[in-house]
mmCIF file of C-alpha atoms in Angstrom:
data_model
loop_
_atom_site.group_PDB
_atom_site.id
_atom_site.type_symbol
_atom_site.label_atom_id
_atom_site.label_comp_id
_atom_site.label_asym_id
_atom_site.label_seq_id
_atom_site.Cartn_x
_atom_site.Cartn_y
_atom_site.Cartn_z
ATOM 1 C CA MET A 1 0.000 0.000 0.000
ATOM 2 C CA ALA A 2 2.681 2.335 0.864
ATOM 3 C CA THR A 3 4.203 1.661 -2.513
ATOM 4 C CA ASN A 4 0.923 2.383 -4.254
ATOM 5 C CA ALA A 5 0.560 5.633 -2.328
ATOM 6 C CA VAL A 6 4.074 6.690 -3.295
ATOM 7 C CA ASP A 7 3.429 5.730 -6.934
ATOM 8 C CA GLU A 8 0.162 7.659 -6.957
ATOM 9 C CA THR A 9 1.828 10.695 -5.395
ATOM 10 C CA LYS A 10 4.579 10.578 -8.017
ATOM 11 C CA ALA A 11 2.014 10.259 -10.802
ATOM 12 C CA THR A 12 0.028 13.185 -9.394
ATOM 13 C CA GLU A 13 3.164 15.297 -9.121
ATOM 14 C CA ALA A 14 4.140 14.405 -12.691
ATOM 15 C CA THR A 15 0.690 15.339 -13.969
ATOM 16 C CA THR A 16 0.729 18.568 -11.999
ATOM 17 C CA LYS A 17 4.208 19.349 -13.241
ATOM 18 C CA LYS A 18 3.133 18.657 -16.818
ATOM 19 C CA ALA A 19 0.125 20.946 -16.379
ATOM 20 C CA VAL A 20 2.332 23.706 -14.940
ATOM 21 C CA ASP A 21 4.792 23.302 -17.847
ATOM 22 C CA THR A 22 1.950 23.609 -20.340
ATOM 23 C CA THR A 23 0.610 26.710 -18.584
ATOM 24 C CA GLU A 24 4.041 28.309 -18.536
ATOM 25 C CA SER A 25 4.463 27.480 -22.192
ATOM 26 C CA ASP A 26 1.112 29.118 -23.000
ATOM 27 C CA GLU A 27 2.024 32.201 -20.956
ATOM 28 C CA ALA A 28 5.395 32.420 -22.688
ATOM 29 C CA THR A 29 3.654 32.216 -26.063
ATOM 30 C CA ARG A 30 1.216 34.933 -25.047
ATOM 31 C CA THR A 31 4.061 37.180 -23.838
ATOM 32 C CA GLU A 32 6.173 36.545 -26.897
ATOM 33 C CA THR A 33 3.437 37.554 -29.274
ATOM 34 C CA PRO A 34 3.139 41.152 -27.998
ATOM 35 C CA ALA A 35 6.918 41.372 -27.712
ATOM 36 C CA GLU A 36 7.288 40.279 -31.325
ATOM 37 C CA ALA A 37 4.699 42.872 -32.293
ATOM 38 C CA GLU A 38 6.689 45.535 -30.447
ATOM 39 C CA VAL A 39 9.865 44.466 -32.258
ATOM 40 C CA VAL A 40 8.105 44.701 -35.609
ATOM 41 C CA GLU A 41 6.665 48.125 -34.697
ATOM 42 C CA THR A 42 10.069 49.304 -33.490
ATOM 43 C CA GLU A 43 11.693 48.151 -36.726
ATOM 44 C CA VAL A 44 9.050 50.017 -38.746
ATOM 45 C CA VAL A 45 9.552 53.189 -36.707
ATOM 46 C CA GLU A 46 13.353 52.915 -36.998
ATOM 47 C CA THR A 47 13.043 52.412 -40.753
ATOM 48 C CA GLU A 48 10.797 55.478 -41.055
ATOM 49 C CA VAL A 49 13.233 57.557 -38.992
ATOM 50 C CA ALA A 50 16.156 56.375 -41.123
ATOM 51 C CA GLU A 51 14.276 57.265 -44.308
ATOM 52 C CA ALA A 52 13.423 60.686 -42.893
ATOM 53 C CA LYS A 53 17.078 61.264 -42.021
ATOM 54 C CA GLU A 54 18.125 60.281 -45.529
ATOM 55 C CA GLU A 55 15.605 62.701 -47.044
ATOM 56 C CA ALA A 56 16.430 65.640 -44.766
ATOM 57 C CA PRO A 57 19.697 67.478 -45.467
ATOM 58 C CA SER A 58 22.206 67.117 -42.660
ATOM 59 C CA GLY A 59 23.860 70.528 -42.983
ATOM 60 C CA ILE A 60 27.322 69.068 -43.563
ATOM 61 C CA GLY A 61 27.680 70.926 -46.853
ATOM 62 C CA GLN A 62 26.676 74.216 -45.285
ATOM 63 C CA GLY A 63 29.156 73.702 -42.455
ATOM 64 C CA ALA A 64 31.929 72.908 -44.900
ATOM 65 C CA ALA A 65 31.089 75.967 -46.995
ATOM 66 C CA ALA A 66 31.190 78.171 -43.899
ATOM 67 C CA VAL A 67 34.627 76.849 -42.945
ATOM 68 C CA VAL A 68 35.875 77.306 -46.526
ATOM 69 C CA SER A 69 34.600 80.890 -46.492
ATOM 70 C CA ALA A 70 36.473 81.665 -43.276
ATOM 71 C CA ALA A 71 39.635 79.977 -44.569
ATOM 72 C CA LEU A 72 39.517 81.950 -47.812
ATOM 73 C CA GLY A 73 39.088 85.132 -45.778
ATOM 74 C CA VAL A 74 42.184 84.327 -43.720
ATOM 75 C CA VAL A 75 44.160 83.537 -46.887
ATOM 76 C CA SER A 76 43.107 86.866 -48.400
ATOM 77 C CA LEU A 77 44.581 88.674 -45.387
ATOM 78 C CA THR A 78 47.756 86.665 -44.905
ATOM 79 C CA GLY A 79 48.640 86.017 -48.540
ATOM 80 C CA SER A 80 48.722 82.868 -50.555
ATOM 81 C CA TRP A 81 51.237 80.774 -52.383
ATOM 82 C CA VAL A 82 49.601 81.765 -55.667
ATOM 83 C CA GLY A 83 49.934 85.467 -54.819
ATOM 84 C CA THR A 84 53.588 85.018 -53.888
ATOM 85 C CA ILE A 85 54.338 83.211 -57.155
ATOM 86 C CA ALA A 86 52.461 85.851 -59.156
ATOM 87 C CA ALA A 87 54.430 88.628 -57.433
ATOM 88 C CA ALA A 88 57.757 86.874 -58.076
ATOM 89 C CA ARG A 89 56.819 86.350 -61.708
ATOM 90 C CA GLN A 90 55.809 89.980 -62.117
ATOM 91 C CA ASN A 91 59.066 91.040 -60.479
ATOM 92 C CA LEU A 92 61.043 88.950 -62.973
ATOM 93 C CA VAL A 93 59.032 90.285 -65.926
ATOM 94 C CA GLY A 94 59.635 93.829 -64.687
ATOM 95 C CA GLN A 95 63.370 93.218 -64.493
ATOM 96 C CA LEU A 96 63.488 91.746 -67.993
ATOM 97 C CA GLU A 97 61.379 94.443 -69.643
ATOM 98 C CA THR A 98 62.978 97.442 -68.003
ATOM 99 C CA ALA A 99 65.672 99.003 -70.152
ATOM 100 C CA GLN A 100 69.061 99.913 -68.717
ATOM 101 C CA GLY A 101 68.505 103.575 -69.384
ATOM 102 C CA ALA A 102 65.023 103.731 -67.827
ATOM 103 C CA GLY A 103 64.407 106.228 -65.071
ATOM 104 C CA VAL A 104 64.371 105.276 -61.420
ATOM 105 C CA ALA A 105 60.598 105.766 -61.070
ATOM 106 C CA GLN A 106 59.977 103.547 -64.078
ATOM 107 C CA GLN A 107 62.305 100.839 -62.712
ATOM 108 C CA ILE A 108 60.657 100.912 -59.264
ATOM 109 C CA GLN A 109 57.217 100.621 -60.802
ATOM 110 C CA ALA A 110 58.212 97.783 -63.139
ATOM 111 C CA VAL A 111 60.130 95.743 -60.573
ATOM 112 C CA TYR A 112 58.237 96.382 -57.327
ATOM 113 C CA GLY A 113 54.991 98.173 -58.090
ATOM 114 C CA ASP A 114 53.623 95.622 -60.532
ATOM 115 C CA ALA A 115 54.545 92.766 -58.157
ATOM 116 C CA TRP A 116 52.771 94.570 -55.303
ATOM 117 C CA GLN A 117 49.682 95.003 -57.464
ATOM 118 C CA ALA A 118 49.760 91.314 -58.471
ATOM 119 C CA THR A 119 49.794 90.360 -54.790
ATOM 120 C CA ALA A 120 46.883 92.737 -54.164
ATOM 121 C CA LEU A 121 44.895 91.235 -57.069
ATOM 122 C CA TRP A 122 45.275 87.689 -55.757
ATOM 123 C CA GLY A 123 44.411 88.792 -52.227
ATOM 124 C CA GLY A 124 41.328 90.528 -53.606
ATOM 125 C CA LEU A 125 40.348 87.409 -55.538
ATOM 126 C CA PHE A 126 40.523 85.243 -52.402
ATOM 127 C CA ALA A 127 38.599 87.894 -50.459
ATOM 128 C CA ALA A 128 35.873 88.019 -53.104
ATOM 129 C CA LEU A 129 35.604 84.215 -53.059
ATOM 130 C CA ALA A 130 35.339 84.254 -49.252
ATOM 131 C CA LEU A 131 32.623 86.874 -49.476
ATOM 132 C CA VAL A 132 30.608 84.991 -52.112
ATOM 133 C CA VAL A 133 30.867 81.599 -50.380
ATOM 134 C CA GLY A 134 29.923 83.143 -47.026
ATOM 135 C CA VAL A 135 26.897 84.973 -48.429
ATOM 136 C CA VAL A 136 25.692 81.886 -50.305
ATOM 137 C CA THR A 137 26.059 79.819 -47.118
ATOM 138 C CA LEU A 138 24.024 82.334 -45.147
ATOM 139 C CA ALA A 139 21.358 82.583 -47.863
ATOM 140 C CA ARG A 140 21.060 78.821 -48.435
ATOM 141 C CA PRO A 141 18.359 78.129 -45.789
ATOM 142 C CA ALA A 142 16.012 80.532 -47.574
ATOM 143 C CA PHE A 143 16.006 78.203 -50.589
ATOM 144 C CA GLY A 144 16.006 74.900 -48.691
ATOM 145 C CA THR A 145 13.499 72.928 -46.666
ATOM 146 C CA PRO A 146 10.948 75.223 -45.008
ATOM 147 C CA GLY A 147 11.168 75.214 -41.235
ATOM 148 C CA ARG A 148 14.701 73.810 -41.207
ATOM 149 C CA ILE A 149 16.942 76.001 -39.070
ATOM 150 C CA GLN A 150 20.620 76.463 -39.814
ATOM 151 C CA ALA A 151 22.952 75.518 -36.968
ATOM 152 C CA PRO A 152 24.245 78.545 -35.032
ATOM 153 C CA TRP A 153 27.887 77.569 -35.480
ATOM 154 C CA ILE A 154 27.432 77.500 -39.254
ATOM 155 C CA LYS A 155 26.016 81.029 -39.186
ATOM 156 C CA SER A 156 28.859 82.231 -36.967
ATOM 157 C CA VAL A 157 31.604 80.774 -39.138
ATOM 158 C CA ALA A 158 29.902 82.007 -42.325
ATOM 159 C CA TRP A 159 29.642 85.516 -40.865
ATOM 160 C CA ALA A 160 33.336 85.328 -39.961
ATOM 161 C CA GLY A 161 34.106 84.407 -43.580
ATOM 162 C CA VAL A 162 31.992 87.291 -44.875
ATOM 163 C CA SER A 163 33.666 89.725 -42.468
ATOM 164 C CA LEU A 164 37.158 88.548 -43.366
ATOM 165 C CA GLY A 165 36.225 88.732 -47.046
ATOM 166 C CA VAL A 166 35.071 92.348 -46.719
ATOM 167 C CA ILE A 167 38.206 93.322 -44.817
ATOM 168 C CA GLY A 168 40.436 91.479 -47.305
ATOM 169 C CA LEU A 169 38.709 93.089 -50.276
ATOM 170 C CA PHE A 170 39.050 96.527 -48.703
ATOM 171 C CA LEU A 171 42.761 95.990 -48.027
ATOM 172 C CA ALA A 172 43.328 94.616 -51.536
ATOM 173 C CA VAL A 173 41.805 97.736 -53.079
ATOM 174 C CA LEU A 174 43.938 99.940 -50.822
ATOM 175 C CA LYS A 175 47.104 97.994 -51.755
ATOM 176 C CA TYR A 176 46.325 98.001 -55.474
ATOM 177 C CA THR A 177 45.655 101.743 -55.614
ATOM 178 C CA GLY A 178 48.782 102.527 -53.583
ATOM 179 C CA ILE A 179 46.924 104.142 -50.689
ATOM 180 C CA LEU A 180 48.190 101.456 -48.310
ATOM 181 C CA LEU A 181 51.989 101.160 -48.396
ATOM 182 C CA GLY A 182 52.404 102.826 -51.773
ATOM 183 C CA LEU A 183 55.666 102.928 -53.639
ATOM 184 C CA PRO A 184 58.187 105.539 -52.564
ATOM 185 C CA SER A 185 58.580 108.502 -54.857
ATOM 186 C CA ALA A 186 61.732 108.521 -56.968
ATOM 187 C CA SER A 187 62.260 112.258 -56.939
#
């Protein structure tokens, strides 16, 4: 009898355990279904966000243009390799074209004045480029996506490029006309 009671108890426990396993399995299935639905919804939302990001401009081009504008403005003030080469070339041309018997004023103008003006022209060209790129960068949001705001740092750097371009252009005109550091008189 005791053996039958133990066997019956074991059978009852096995049946109960099997019933509990089935219930847990059903609960797991029920919980997995909403979780799978959430995963699918999350994937759809992430896909929509990724598509929206791909469609919307990131502003990288505007930031790069602002930095280029500021760099061109700095180059217009400090001088460039191209301006230095142009000045050296103009100096050489002035030396070759000036006759031995030419007056001192004519020699100064041919050798130094023309080189100075070549440097001023290249500085003015870089300043004008800085000014144009800066203005276009600042005006770009007006022609882009409505409601899209330009990052403040892009505006600041673009304004710096515009300012440096204006200053560089002003100095280039002063150098070219001889108002700023003009040639000495030969009299």
